Amino acid sequence: MNTQTKTDLPHKAAIEVAGVNKWYGAFQVLKGIDLTVNKGERIVICGPSGSGKSTLIRCMNRLEVHQEGSIIVNGIELTNQLKRIDRVRSDVGMVFQHFNLFPHLTVLENCTVAQRWVRKLPKKQATEIAMKYLERVHIPEKADKYPGQLSGGQQQRVAIARALCMNPSIMLFDEPTSALDPEMVKEVLDTMISLAADGMTMVCVTHEMNFAREVASEVVFMDGGQIIERNKPDILFSAPTHERTRRFLGKLLH
Amino acid sequence: MFQLDLFLHAIFSAPLFKGALLTIGLSVCVMAVSLVLGMGLGSMAGSPRPAVRWLVTLYVWLFRGAPALLVLLFVWNGLPQISEIFRAGWFTPFVAAFLALSLIQIAYLAEILRSAFAAVGPGQREGAAALGMHRWQIFLVITMPQALRIAVPALMNEFISLLKTTSLATVISLKELMTVSQFAIATSFRFLEWYGAALVYYLVIVSVLTLAQNRIEHVLSRGYR
């Protein structure tokens, strides 16, 4: 095992983003982002659409590639080395706005496929782990259904279970409730709140300010590719220091 | 007039049966190889490298443009002129037909599979990548099964079309269904009965394929009903 790529030392920071710049062609989408997420912290990133918040979270498991700066996840720097990236990804769960469940596989298979191919676990063990997490998100009875037969809220809970099956140390949520009907938002948020209560390190891009108030250790406000301010939720919501934050929150709360 | 007993005799005659087996065998071989290589070519069409995409485009342009008859004759008569290797005993009409039809079929299947892969969408790849799956695992377990489901009707069309195109190999004296029928007619002058018998074979084979298509579509569309 390469000692350069693996650190067994207790690393306080789960994710360290330092001086990250990213461009789409000529358009700079991330401008000098510095952000440290410590183990056990729950960071909520909010901001207007186009502010770069989704891009930032997608850089954290290298679904997007940053051009400048460094991103270190659990002590492993994200570079072009595919082996490293796959290792980071198998330890960082991600939940997407549009679920991205595999429609040709059953709910159970969605939860076992990566365990079997990436973790090389035998079928029986993978199934046991999958059922454990499907119970945790309260839908073990849907194990043999296909994603297309489930409601949006149920699909998103399966997506959370699928990520948890890999026993990740960090969970990334990219607008997990934005594609859901209003009545299904709560069941997904409840699942996320229970994860937070268990001490999971979480980074969430979301507009759910009540969720942020309840579980976030800190809220990060982004605009125009920059982090404008970062603070504890009660302080950021009641007394934002920047005009742009105030305007954004004003629009969101009214 | 049409003689029923001769028609029945033709259907159950050994040469025609063997000819049909050869037709099926050639079609299956061509289709199998073309599926694998067409899939490779089809996924290369989405390559970030322009040179690779350009090569795929060139190949598809060439072999979709060339008539099957021309390619058959080129391979059978032209290749031996190019190299000693193709004058040896292994270069039978079957091998030549297999080579020529594969070259064409790969081009057609690459186009079908290219669009099928594009239709699967980036979210599926990202969902799998976020779980730490390698690129080839994602291709094998996530993208390919979904692309195949989309492509099955078009692929089956191509298979049926291929099955009938094999009859062109009669010009390089491959003893497939049509060649055998022509032989029989040359000695008996019974056109109706032998053509009729050959038609029955083609229709039976295509019917079986159509049933197989329904079955495959049914299996692959689990989860989409």
Short mmCIF file of C-alpha atoms in Angstrom, two decimals:
data_model
loop_
_atom_site.label_atom_id
_atom_site.label_comp_id
_atom_site.label_asym_id
_atom_site.label_seq_id
_atom_site.Cartn_x
_atom_site.Cartn_y
_atom_site.Cartn_z
CA MET A 1 0.00 0.00 0.00
CA ASN A 2 1.32 3.39 -0.98
CA THR A 3 1.98 5.45 2.13
CA GLN A 4 1.58 8.66 0.19
CA THR A 5 -1.99 8.02 -0.67
CA LYS A 6 -3.11 6.58 2.61
CA THR A 7 -2.94 8.18 6.03
CA ASP A 8 -4.02 6.14 9.01
CA LEU A 9 -3.37 9.09 11.27
CA PRO A 10 -6.46 10.49 12.89
CA HIS A 11 -7.23 13.37 10.56
CA LYS A 12 -9.40 16.04 12.09
CA ALA A 13 -10.52 17.47 8.79
CA ALA A 14 -12.79 15.30 6.66
CA ILE A 15 -12.67 17.65 3.68
CA GLU A 16 -10.17 20.44 3.07
CA VAL A 17 -10.83 22.69 0.12
CA ALA A 18 -8.07 25.25 -0.41
CA GLY A 19 -7.84 27.98 -3.02
CA VAL A 20 -10.04 26.16 -5.54
CA ASN A 21 -10.74 27.83 -8.87
CA LYS A 22 -12.80 26.30 -11.62
CA TRP A 23 -13.88 27.49 -15.04
CA TYR A 24 -16.46 26.29 -17.55
CA GLY A 25 -14.77 27.60 -20.67
CA ALA A 26 -14.29 31.30 -20.04
CA PHE A 27 -16.82 31.43 -17.20
CA GLN A 28 -15.32 31.13 -13.73
CA VAL A 29 -17.75 29.10 -11.64
CA LEU A 30 -15.63 28.77 -8.46
CA LYS A 31 -13.45 31.64 -7.24
CA GLY A 32 -10.85 30.95 -4.59
CA ILE A 33 -12.91 28.60 -2.45
CA ASP A 34 -11.50 27.76 0.99
CA LEU A 35 -13.63 25.44 3.07
CA THR A 36 -12.77 22.95 5.78
CA VAL A 37 -15.27 20.40 6.98
CA ASN A 38 -14.24 18.70 10.20
CA LYS A 39 -15.25 15.19 11.13
CA GLY A 40 -18.76 15.07 12.53
CA GLU A 41 -19.62 18.52 11.21
CA ARG A 42 -22.77 19.13 9.22
CA ILE A 43 -22.34 21.92 6.70
CA VAL A 44 -25.25 23.35 4.78
CA ILE A 45 -24.37 25.28 1.61
CA CYS A 46 -27.00 27.68 0.34
CA GLY A 47 -27.11 30.41 -2.25
CA PRO A 48 -28.93 31.49 -5.39
CA SER A 49 -28.94 29.23 -8.44
CA GLY A 50 -25.76 29.60 -10.46
CA SER A 51 -23.76 30.48 -7.36
CA GLY A 52 -21.55 27.41 -7.81
CA LYS A 53 -22.76 25.46 -4.77
CA SER A 54 -23.62 22.28 -6.71
CA THR A 55 -20.35 22.50 -8.60
CA LEU A 56 -18.46 22.80 -5.32
CA ILE A 57 -20.06 19.73 -3.76
CA ARG A 58 -19.54 17.77 -6.98
CA CYS A 59 -15.85 18.66 -6.84
CA MET A 60 -15.65 17.02 -3.42
CA ASN A 61 -15.88 13.54 -4.98
CA ARG A 62 -14.47 14.66 -8.32
CA LEU A 63 -17.60 14.33 -10.40
CA GLU A 64 -16.34 17.74 -11.47
CA VAL A 65 -12.66 18.52 -11.91
CA HIS A 66 -11.21 21.69 -10.38
CA GLN A 67 -8.41 23.43 -12.26
CA GLU A 68 -6.59 25.21 -9.43
CA GLY A 69 -6.17 24.68 -5.71
CA SER A 70 -6.44 21.47 -3.75
CA ILE A 71 -9.18 19.29 -2.34
CA ILE A 72 -8.19 16.74 0.29
CA VAL A 73 -10.75 14.18 1.43
CA ASN A 74 -9.90 12.02 4.44
CA GLY A 75 -6.25 12.84 3.86
CA ILE A 76 -6.30 11.87 0.17
CA GLU A 77 -5.79 14.62 -2.37
CA LEU A 78 -8.08 14.45 -5.39
CA THR A 79 -5.97 14.25 -8.54
CA ASN A 80 -6.30 12.56 -11.89
CA GLN A 81 -5.27 9.21 -10.42
CA LEU A 82 -8.34 7.06 -10.97
CA LYS A 83 -7.48 4.54 -8.23
CA ARG A 84 -7.38 7.26 -5.59
CA ILE A 85 -10.59 8.79 -6.81
CA ASP A 86 -12.41 5.47 -6.73
CA ARG A 87 -11.17 4.94 -3.18
CA VAL A 88 -12.35 8.36 -2.08
CA ARG A 89 -15.68 7.85 -3.79
CA SER A 90 -16.31 4.51 -2.13
CA ASP A 91 -15.86 6.28 1.21
CA VAL A 92 -17.94 9.34 0.36
CA GLY A 93 -21.65 8.79 -0.22
CA MET A 94 -23.54 11.09 -2.54
CA VAL A 95 -27.24 11.75 -2.91
CA PHE A 96 -28.41 13.54 -6.05
CA GLN A 97 -31.29 15.84 -6.84
CA HIS A 98 -32.68 13.35 -9.36
CA PHE A 99 -31.85 10.25 -7.27
CA ASN A 100 -29.88 8.57 -10.10
CA LEU A 101 -31.12 5.15 -9.06
CA PHE A 102 -30.49 2.38 -11.59
CA PRO A 103 -33.91 1.76 -13.20
CA HIS A 104 -33.02 -1.72 -14.51
CA LEU A 105 -32.14 -3.03 -11.04
CA THR A 106 -34.43 -3.70 -8.10
CA VAL A 107 -34.22 -1.58 -4.96
CA LEU A 108 -32.22 -4.34 -3.29
CA GLU A 109 -29.87 -4.69 -6.27
CA ASN A 110 -29.38 -0.92 -6.31
CA CYS A 111 -28.13 -1.26 -2.75
CA THR A 112 -25.94 -4.32 -3.33
CA VAL A 113 -24.37 -3.63 -6.74
CA ALA A 114 -21.50 -1.44 -5.48
CA GLN A 115 -20.95 -3.59 -2.40
CA ARG A 116 -20.46 -6.57 -4.66
CA TRP A 117 -18.39 -4.96 -7.42
CA VAL A 118 -16.38 -2.47 -5.35
CA ARG A 119 -16.22 -4.06 -1.91
CA LYS A 120 -16.27 -7.61 -3.38
CA LEU A 121 -18.66 -8.77 -0.68
CA PRO A 122 -20.52 -12.07 -1.12
CA LYS A 123 -24.17 -11.78 -2.12
CA LYS A 124 -25.53 -12.89 1.23
CA GLN A 125 -23.56 -10.36 3.23
CA ALA A 126 -24.31 -7.52 0.79
CA THR A 127 -28.01 -8.36 1.02
CA GLU A 128 -27.93 -8.30 4.82
CA ILE A 129 -26.25 -4.90 4.82
CA ALA A 130 -28.69 -3.59 2.22
CA MET A 131 -31.70 -4.77 4.21
CA LYS A 132 -30.30 -3.16 7.34
CA TYR A 133 -30.15 0.25 5.66
CA LEU A 134 -33.46 -0.17 3.84
CA GLU A 135 -34.98 -0.75 7.28
CA ARG A 136 -33.19 2.31 8.52
CA VAL A 137 -34.88 4.45 5.83
CA HIS A 138 -38.17 2.63 6.54
CA ILE A 139 -38.77 0.85 3.24
CA PRO A 140 -37.57 -2.76 3.59
CA GLU A 141 -40.86 -3.92 2.06
CA LYS A 142 -39.92 -2.30 -1.27
CA ALA A 143 -36.70 -4.31 -1.65
CA ASP A 144 -37.96 -6.34 -4.62
CA LYS A 145 -39.63 -3.42 -6.40
CA TYR A 146 -38.02 -1.39 -9.17
CA PRO A 147 -37.27 2.33 -8.69
CA GLY A 148 -39.93 3.22 -11.27
CA GLN A 149 -42.59 1.71 -9.01
CA LEU A 150 -41.73 4.02 -6.09
CA SER A 151 -42.69 7.60 -5.25
CA GLY A 152 -40.06 10.33 -5.44
CA GLY A 153 -39.64 10.43 -1.67
CA GLN A 154 -39.24 6.65 -1.51
CA GLN A 155 -36.70 6.72 -4.35
CA GLN A 156 -34.64 9.35 -2.58
CA ARG A 157 -34.67 7.29 0.62
CA VAL A 158 -33.46 4.29 -1.39
CA ALA A 159 -30.70 6.50 -2.80
CA ILE A 160 -29.67 7.39 0.75
CA ALA A 161 -29.71 3.72 1.77
CA ARG A 162 -27.69 2.83 -1.34
CA ALA A 163 -25.01 5.33 -0.33
CA LEU A 164 -25.03 4.18 3.31
CA CYS A 165 -24.47 0.55 2.27
CA MET A 166 -20.89 1.50 1.39
CA ASN A 167 -20.42 2.57 5.02
CA PRO A 168 -19.22 6.06 4.07
CA SER A 169 -17.52 8.40 6.50
CA ILE A 170 -18.90 11.46 4.69
CA MET A 171 -22.24 12.04 2.99
CA LEU A 172 -22.78 14.66 0.30
CA PHE A 173 -26.31 15.81 -0.52
CA ASP A 174 -26.83 17.81 -3.71
CA GLU A 175 -30.28 19.41 -3.41
CA PRO A 176 -31.85 16.14 -2.27
CA THR A 177 -35.37 17.52 -1.90
CA SER A 178 -35.52 19.95 -4.84
CA ALA A 179 -37.12 17.45 -7.24
CA LEU A 180 -39.68 16.19 -4.74
CA ASP A 181 -43.35 17.01 -4.31
CA PRO A 182 -43.82 19.11 -1.16
CA GLU A 183 -45.52 16.31 0.78
CA MET A 184 -42.49 14.04 0.27
CA VAL A 185 -39.84 16.48 1.42
CA LYS A 186 -40.36 15.70 5.09
CA GLU A 187 -39.71 11.95 4.86
CA VAL A 188 -36.36 12.62 3.19
CA LEU A 189 -35.38 15.39 5.61
CA ASP A 190 -36.33 13.17 8.57
CA THR A 191 -33.95 10.52 7.25
CA MET A 192 -31.19 13.09 6.93
CA ILE A 193 -31.87 14.45 10.43
CA SER A 194 -31.55 10.97 11.88
CA LEU A 195 -28.23 10.54 10.05
CA ALA A 196 -27.01 13.81 11.52
CA ALA A 197 -28.05 12.66 14.98
CA ASP A 198 -25.75 9.65 14.52
CA GLY A 199 -22.78 11.97 14.01
CA MET A 200 -22.35 11.52 10.25
CA THR A 201 -20.16 14.12 8.56
CA MET A 202 -22.47 15.81 6.09
CA VAL A 203 -22.30 18.46 3.40
CA CYS A 204 -25.72 19.49 2.08
CA VAL A 205 -26.62 21.84 -0.71
CA THR A 206 -30.22 22.72 0.09
CA HIS A 207 -32.76 25.50 0.32
CA GLU A 208 -34.46 23.86 3.32
CA MET A 209 -33.66 26.51 5.90
CA ASN A 210 -35.56 24.79 8.69
CA PHE A 211 -33.41 21.73 8.14
CA ALA A 212 -30.33 23.94 8.24
CA ARG A 213 -31.50 25.56 11.47
CA GLU A 214 -32.12 22.17 13.06
CA VAL A 215 -29.05 20.15 12.10
CA ALA A 216 -26.34 22.35 10.59
CA SER A 217 -23.20 23.00 12.61
CA GLU A 218 -22.57 25.83 10.19
CA VAL A 219 -24.21 27.36 7.16
CA VAL A 220 -22.17 28.55 4.19
CA PHE A 221 -23.65 31.19 1.91
CA MET A 222 -22.33 31.28 -1.66
CA ASP A 223 -22.91 33.76 -4.44
CA GLY A 224 -21.15 34.31 -7.76
CA GLY A 225 -18.73 31.42 -7.22
CA GLN A 226 -17.50 32.74 -3.88
CA ILE A 227 -18.15 31.92 -0.25
CA ILE A 228 -19.68 35.15 1.04
CA GLU A 229 -20.00 34.14 4.67
CA ARG A 230 -20.02 31.15 6.96
CA ASN A 231 -21.54 31.01 10.42
CA LYS A 232 -23.67 29.10 12.87
CA PRO A 233 -27.23 28.90 11.50
CA ASP A 234 -28.92 30.98 14.21
CA ILE A 235 -26.39 33.78 13.76
CA LEU A 236 -26.37 33.66 9.94
CA PHE A 237 -30.16 33.66 9.74
CA SER A 238 -30.79 36.34 12.37
CA ALA A 239 -27.86 38.63 11.72
CA PRO A 240 -26.18 38.11 8.35
CA THR A 241 -23.23 40.44 7.92
CA HIS A 242 -23.41 40.78 4.16
CA GLU A 243 -26.04 42.56 2.17
CA ARG A 244 -26.16 39.77 -0.43
CA THR A 245 -26.87 37.16 2.25
CA ARG A 246 -29.62 39.36 3.68
CA ARG A 247 -31.25 39.78 0.28
CA PHE A 248 -31.09 36.03 -0.46
CA LEU A 249 -32.54 35.03 2.92
CA GLY A 250 -35.19 37.71 2.61
CA LYS A 251 -36.37 36.19 -0.68
CA LEU A 252 -36.25 32.67 0.69
CA LEU A 253 -38.19 33.36 3.86
CA HIS A 254 -40.96 35.40 2.21
CA MET B 1 -48.70 -25.90 -62.28
CA PHE B 2 -47.73 -25.87 -58.62
CA GLN B 3 -47.04 -29.39 -57.38
CA LEU B 4 -47.68 -29.77 -53.67
CA ASP B 5 -45.77 -33.02 -53.28
CA LEU B 6 -42.67 -31.55 -54.92
CA PHE B 7 -42.98 -28.44 -52.72
CA LEU B 8 -43.14 -30.63 -49.59
CA HIS B 9 -40.25 -32.72 -50.86
CA ALA B 10 -38.26 -29.51 -51.34
CA ILE B 11 -38.99 -28.29 -47.82
CA PHE B 12 -37.88 -31.54 -46.24
CA SER B 13 -34.90 -32.10 -48.53
CA ALA B 14 -31.46 -32.33 -46.94
CA PRO B 15 -29.72 -29.66 -49.09
CA LEU B 16 -32.29 -27.02 -48.28
CA PHE B 17 -32.13 -27.84 -44.58
CA LYS B 18 -28.33 -27.65 -44.64
CA GLY B 19 -28.54 -24.38 -46.58
CA ALA B 20 -30.85 -22.95 -43.94
CA LEU B 21 -28.43 -24.02 -41.18
CA LEU B 22 -25.61 -22.27 -43.02
CA THR B 23 -27.72 -19.12 -43.38
CA ILE B 24 -28.52 -19.15 -39.66
CA GLY B 25 -24.94 -19.99 -38.69
CA LEU B 26 -23.49 -17.18 -40.80
CA SER B 27 -26.04 -14.66 -39.51
CA VAL B 28 -25.45 -15.58 -35.88
CA CYS B 29 -21.66 -15.39 -36.23
CA VAL B 30 -21.79 -12.03 -37.99
CA MET B 31 -24.29 -10.63 -35.49
CA ALA B 32 -22.34 -11.82 -32.44
CA VAL B 33 -19.04 -10.35 -33.60
CA SER B 34 -20.71 -7.15 -34.83
CA LEU B 35 -22.50 -6.66 -31.52
CA VAL B 36 -19.27 -6.74 -29.55
CA LEU B 37 -17.25 -4.63 -32.00
CA GLY B 38 -20.21 -2.34 -32.75
CA MET B 39 -20.54 -1.71 -29.04
CA GLY B 40 -16.86 -0.79 -28.84
CA LEU B 41 -17.14 1.47 -31.86
CA GLY B 42 -20.41 2.95 -30.61
CA SER B 43 -18.92 3.89 -27.25
CA MET B 44 -15.79 5.24 -28.96
CA ALA B 45 -18.06 7.64 -30.82
CA GLY B 46 -18.50 9.45 -27.51
CA SER B 47 -14.75 9.70 -26.91
CA PRO B 48 -13.32 13.04 -25.80
CA ARG B 49 -10.52 12.60 -28.37
CA PRO B 50 -11.48 14.09 -31.76
CA ALA B 51 -9.21 11.69 -33.67
CA VAL B 52 -11.06 8.68 -32.26
CA ARG B 53 -14.46 10.15 -33.07
CA TRP B 54 -13.25 11.00 -36.55
CA LEU B 55 -12.07 7.42 -37.12
CA VAL B 56 -15.44 6.03 -36.07
CA THR B 57 -17.23 8.45 -38.37
CA LEU B 58 -14.95 7.46 -41.26
CA TYR B 59 -15.56 3.74 -40.70
CA VAL B 60 -19.32 4.13 -40.48
CA TRP B 61 -19.36 6.36 -43.54
CA LEU B 62 -17.38 3.84 -45.59
CA PHE B 63 -19.25 0.66 -44.72
CA ARG B 64 -22.72 2.17 -44.66
CA GLY B 65 -22.00 3.66 -48.05
CA ALA B 66 -20.63 0.55 -49.76
CA PRO B 67 -23.24 -1.88 -51.16
CA ALA B 68 -23.17 -5.34 -49.56
CA LEU B 69 -22.74 -7.02 -52.93
CA LEU B 70 -19.69 -4.90 -53.70
CA VAL B 71 -18.08 -5.60 -50.31
CA LEU B 72 -18.73 -9.34 -50.72
CA LEU B 73 -17.11 -9.43 -54.14
CA PHE B 74 -14.28 -7.17 -53.02
CA VAL B 75 -13.44 -9.43 -50.08
CA TRP B 76 -13.80 -12.68 -52.04
CA ASN B 77 -12.04 -11.64 -55.25
CA GLY B 78 -10.08 -8.56 -54.20
CA LEU B 79 -8.32 -9.69 -51.02
CA PRO B 80 -6.55 -12.69 -52.67
CA GLN B 81 -5.15 -10.18 -55.16
CA ILE B 82 -3.77 -8.10 -52.28
CA SER B 83 -2.08 -10.83 -50.29
CA GLU B 84 -0.87 -14.41 -50.47
CA ILE B 85 -2.64 -15.17 -47.16
CA PHE B 86 -6.08 -14.98 -48.76
CA ARG B 87 -5.18 -17.52 -51.43
CA ALA B 88 -4.81 -20.30 -48.85
CA GLY B 89 -7.38 -23.00 -48.17
CA TRP B 90 -8.84 -21.43 -45.02
CA PHE B 91 -10.27 -18.53 -47.02
CA THR B 92 -13.55 -20.25 -47.86
CA PRO B 93 -16.72 -18.54 -49.12
CA PHE B 94 -18.05 -18.78 -45.56
CA VAL B 95 -15.06 -16.90 -44.11
CA ALA B 96 -15.23 -14.30 -46.88
CA ALA B 97 -18.97 -13.78 -46.39
CA PHE B 98 -18.50 -13.59 -42.62
CA LEU B 99 -15.76 -10.96 -43.03
CA ALA B 100 -17.63 -8.85 -45.59
CA LEU B 101 -20.99 -8.87 -43.80
CA SER B 102 -19.35 -8.20 -40.42
CA LEU B 103 -17.59 -5.12 -41.78
CA ILE B 104 -20.95 -3.73 -42.87
CA GLN B 105 -22.94 -4.87 -39.86
CA ILE B 106 -20.46 -3.33 -37.40
CA ALA B 107 -21.04 0.08 -39.02
CA TYR B 108 -24.82 -0.20 -38.70
CA LEU B 109 -24.77 -1.51 -35.13
CA ALA B 110 -22.25 1.14 -34.05
CA GLU B 111 -24.72 3.84 -35.07
CA ILE B 112 -27.60 2.18 -33.23
CA LEU B 113 -25.58 1.56 -30.08
CA ARG B 114 -24.04 5.05 -30.13
CA SER B 115 -27.46 6.62 -29.85
CA ALA B 116 -28.55 4.04 -27.28
CA PHE B 117 -25.56 4.81 -25.06
CA ALA B 118 -26.23 8.53 -25.42
CA ALA B 119 -29.84 7.95 -24.35
CA VAL B 120 -28.84 6.42 -21.01
CA GLY B 121 -27.85 9.84 -19.68
CA PRO B 122 -24.98 11.10 -17.51
CA GLY B 123 -26.85 10.70 -14.20
CA GLN B 124 -26.53 6.92 -14.35
CA ARG B 125 -22.77 7.07 -14.80
CA GLU B 126 -22.45 9.66 -12.03
CA GLY B 127 -24.61 7.65 -9.66
CA ALA B 128 -22.40 4.61 -10.17
CA ALA B 129 -19.15 6.59 -10.10
CA ALA B 130 -20.15 8.20 -6.81
CA LEU B 131 -20.33 4.67 -5.35
CA GLY B 132 -16.70 4.07 -6.34
CA MET B 133 -17.38 1.80 -9.32
CA HIS B 134 -14.65 1.65 -11.98
CA ARG B 135 -15.28 2.76 -15.53
CA TRP B 136 -15.55 -0.75 -16.98
CA GLN B 137 -17.80 -1.87 -14.11
CA ILE B 138 -20.10 1.05 -14.82
CA PHE B 139 -20.13 0.14 -18.51
CA LEU B 140 -20.82 -3.54 -17.91
CA VAL B 141 -23.37 -3.39 -15.09
CA ILE B 142 -25.04 0.01 -15.42
CA THR B 143 -24.79 1.54 -18.89
CA MET B 144 -24.74 -1.46 -21.21
CA PRO B 145 -27.88 -3.24 -19.96
CA GLN B 146 -29.84 -0.01 -20.21
CA ALA B 147 -28.48 0.80 -23.66
CA LEU B 148 -29.29 -2.71 -24.90
CA ARG B 149 -32.88 -2.39 -23.74
CA ILE B 150 -33.24 0.79 -25.78
CA ALA B 151 -31.52 -0.79 -28.79
CA VAL B 152 -33.23 -4.21 -28.93
CA PRO B 153 -35.97 -3.40 -31.50
CA ALA B 154 -33.46 -1.73 -33.84
CA LEU B 155 -30.90 -4.51 -33.31
CA MET B 156 -33.48 -7.16 -34.15
CA ASN B 157 -34.39 -5.24 -37.30
CA GLU B 158 -30.75 -5.36 -38.29
CA PHE B 159 -30.51 -9.06 -37.52
CA ILE B 160 -33.51 -9.87 -39.72
CA SER B 161 -32.15 -7.66 -42.46
CA LEU B 162 -28.77 -9.40 -42.15
CA LEU B 163 -30.37 -12.83 -42.36
CA LYS B 164 -31.77 -11.97 -45.77
CA THR B 165 -28.62 -10.18 -46.93
CA THR B 166 -26.70 -13.45 -46.49
CA SER B 167 -28.49 -14.62 -49.65
CA LEU B 168 -26.22 -12.24 -51.59
CA ALA B 169 -23.36 -14.61 -50.73
CA THR B 170 -24.72 -16.80 -53.48
CA VAL B 171 -22.50 -14.73 -55.83
CA ILE B 172 -19.39 -16.10 -54.10
CA SER B 173 -20.92 -19.60 -54.25
CA LEU B 174 -21.57 -19.98 -50.53
CA LYS B 175 -24.02 -22.86 -50.23
CA GLU B 176 -26.62 -21.00 -48.20
CA LEU B 177 -30.37 -21.22 -48.60
CA MET B 178 -30.71 -19.28 -51.86
CA THR B 179 -27.73 -20.93 -53.58
CA VAL B 180 -29.09 -24.37 -52.76
CA SER B 181 -32.51 -23.43 -54.13
CA GLN B 182 -30.95 -22.14 -57.36
CA PHE B 183 -29.01 -25.39 -57.74
CA ALA B 184 -32.17 -27.41 -57.35
CA ILE B 185 -33.99 -25.23 -59.86
CA ALA B 186 -31.15 -25.55 -62.37
CA THR B 187 -31.76 -29.27 -62.60
CA SER B 188 -35.54 -29.44 -62.06
CA PHE B 189 -36.82 -26.15 -63.54
CA ARG B 190 -39.42 -26.12 -60.72
CA PHE B 191 -39.29 -22.45 -59.75
CA LEU B 192 -42.48 -22.16 -57.71
CA GLU B 193 -41.83 -25.15 -55.49
CA TRP B 194 -38.20 -24.41 -54.64
CA TYR B 195 -38.58 -20.64 -54.23
CA GLY B 196 -41.69 -21.37 -52.18
CA ALA B 197 -39.77 -23.79 -49.97
CA ALA B 198 -36.95 -21.29 -49.46
CA LEU B 199 -39.51 -18.60 -48.59
CA VAL B 200 -41.02 -20.89 -45.96
CA TYR B 201 -37.59 -21.30 -44.36
CA TYR B 202 -36.97 -17.54 -44.25
CA LEU B 203 -40.41 -16.87 -42.81
CA VAL B 204 -40.02 -19.54 -40.13
CA ILE B 205 -36.61 -18.20 -39.09
CA VAL B 206 -37.84 -14.61 -38.97
CA SER B 207 -40.92 -15.67 -36.98
CA VAL B 208 -38.73 -17.36 -34.40
CA LEU B 209 -36.59 -14.20 -34.20
CA THR B 210 -39.67 -12.04 -33.71
CA LEU B 211 -40.81 -14.24 -30.84
CA ALA B 212 -37.31 -14.07 -29.36
CA GLN B 213 -37.41 -10.28 -29.63
CA ASN B 214 -40.67 -10.13 -27.66
CA ARG B 215 -39.15 -12.33 -25.01
CA ILE B 216 -35.93 -10.29 -24.76
CA GLU B 217 -37.83 -7.01 -24.63
CA HIS B 218 -40.03 -8.42 -21.89
CA VAL B 219 -37.04 -9.45 -19.80
CA LEU B 220 -35.09 -6.21 -20.33
CA SER B 221 -38.07 -3.98 -19.59
CA ARG B 222 -38.49 -5.26 -16.05
CA GLY B 223 -38.47 -2.16 -13.93
CA TYR B 224 -39.98 -0.02 -16.69
CA ARG B 225 -43.53 -1.34 -16.54
#
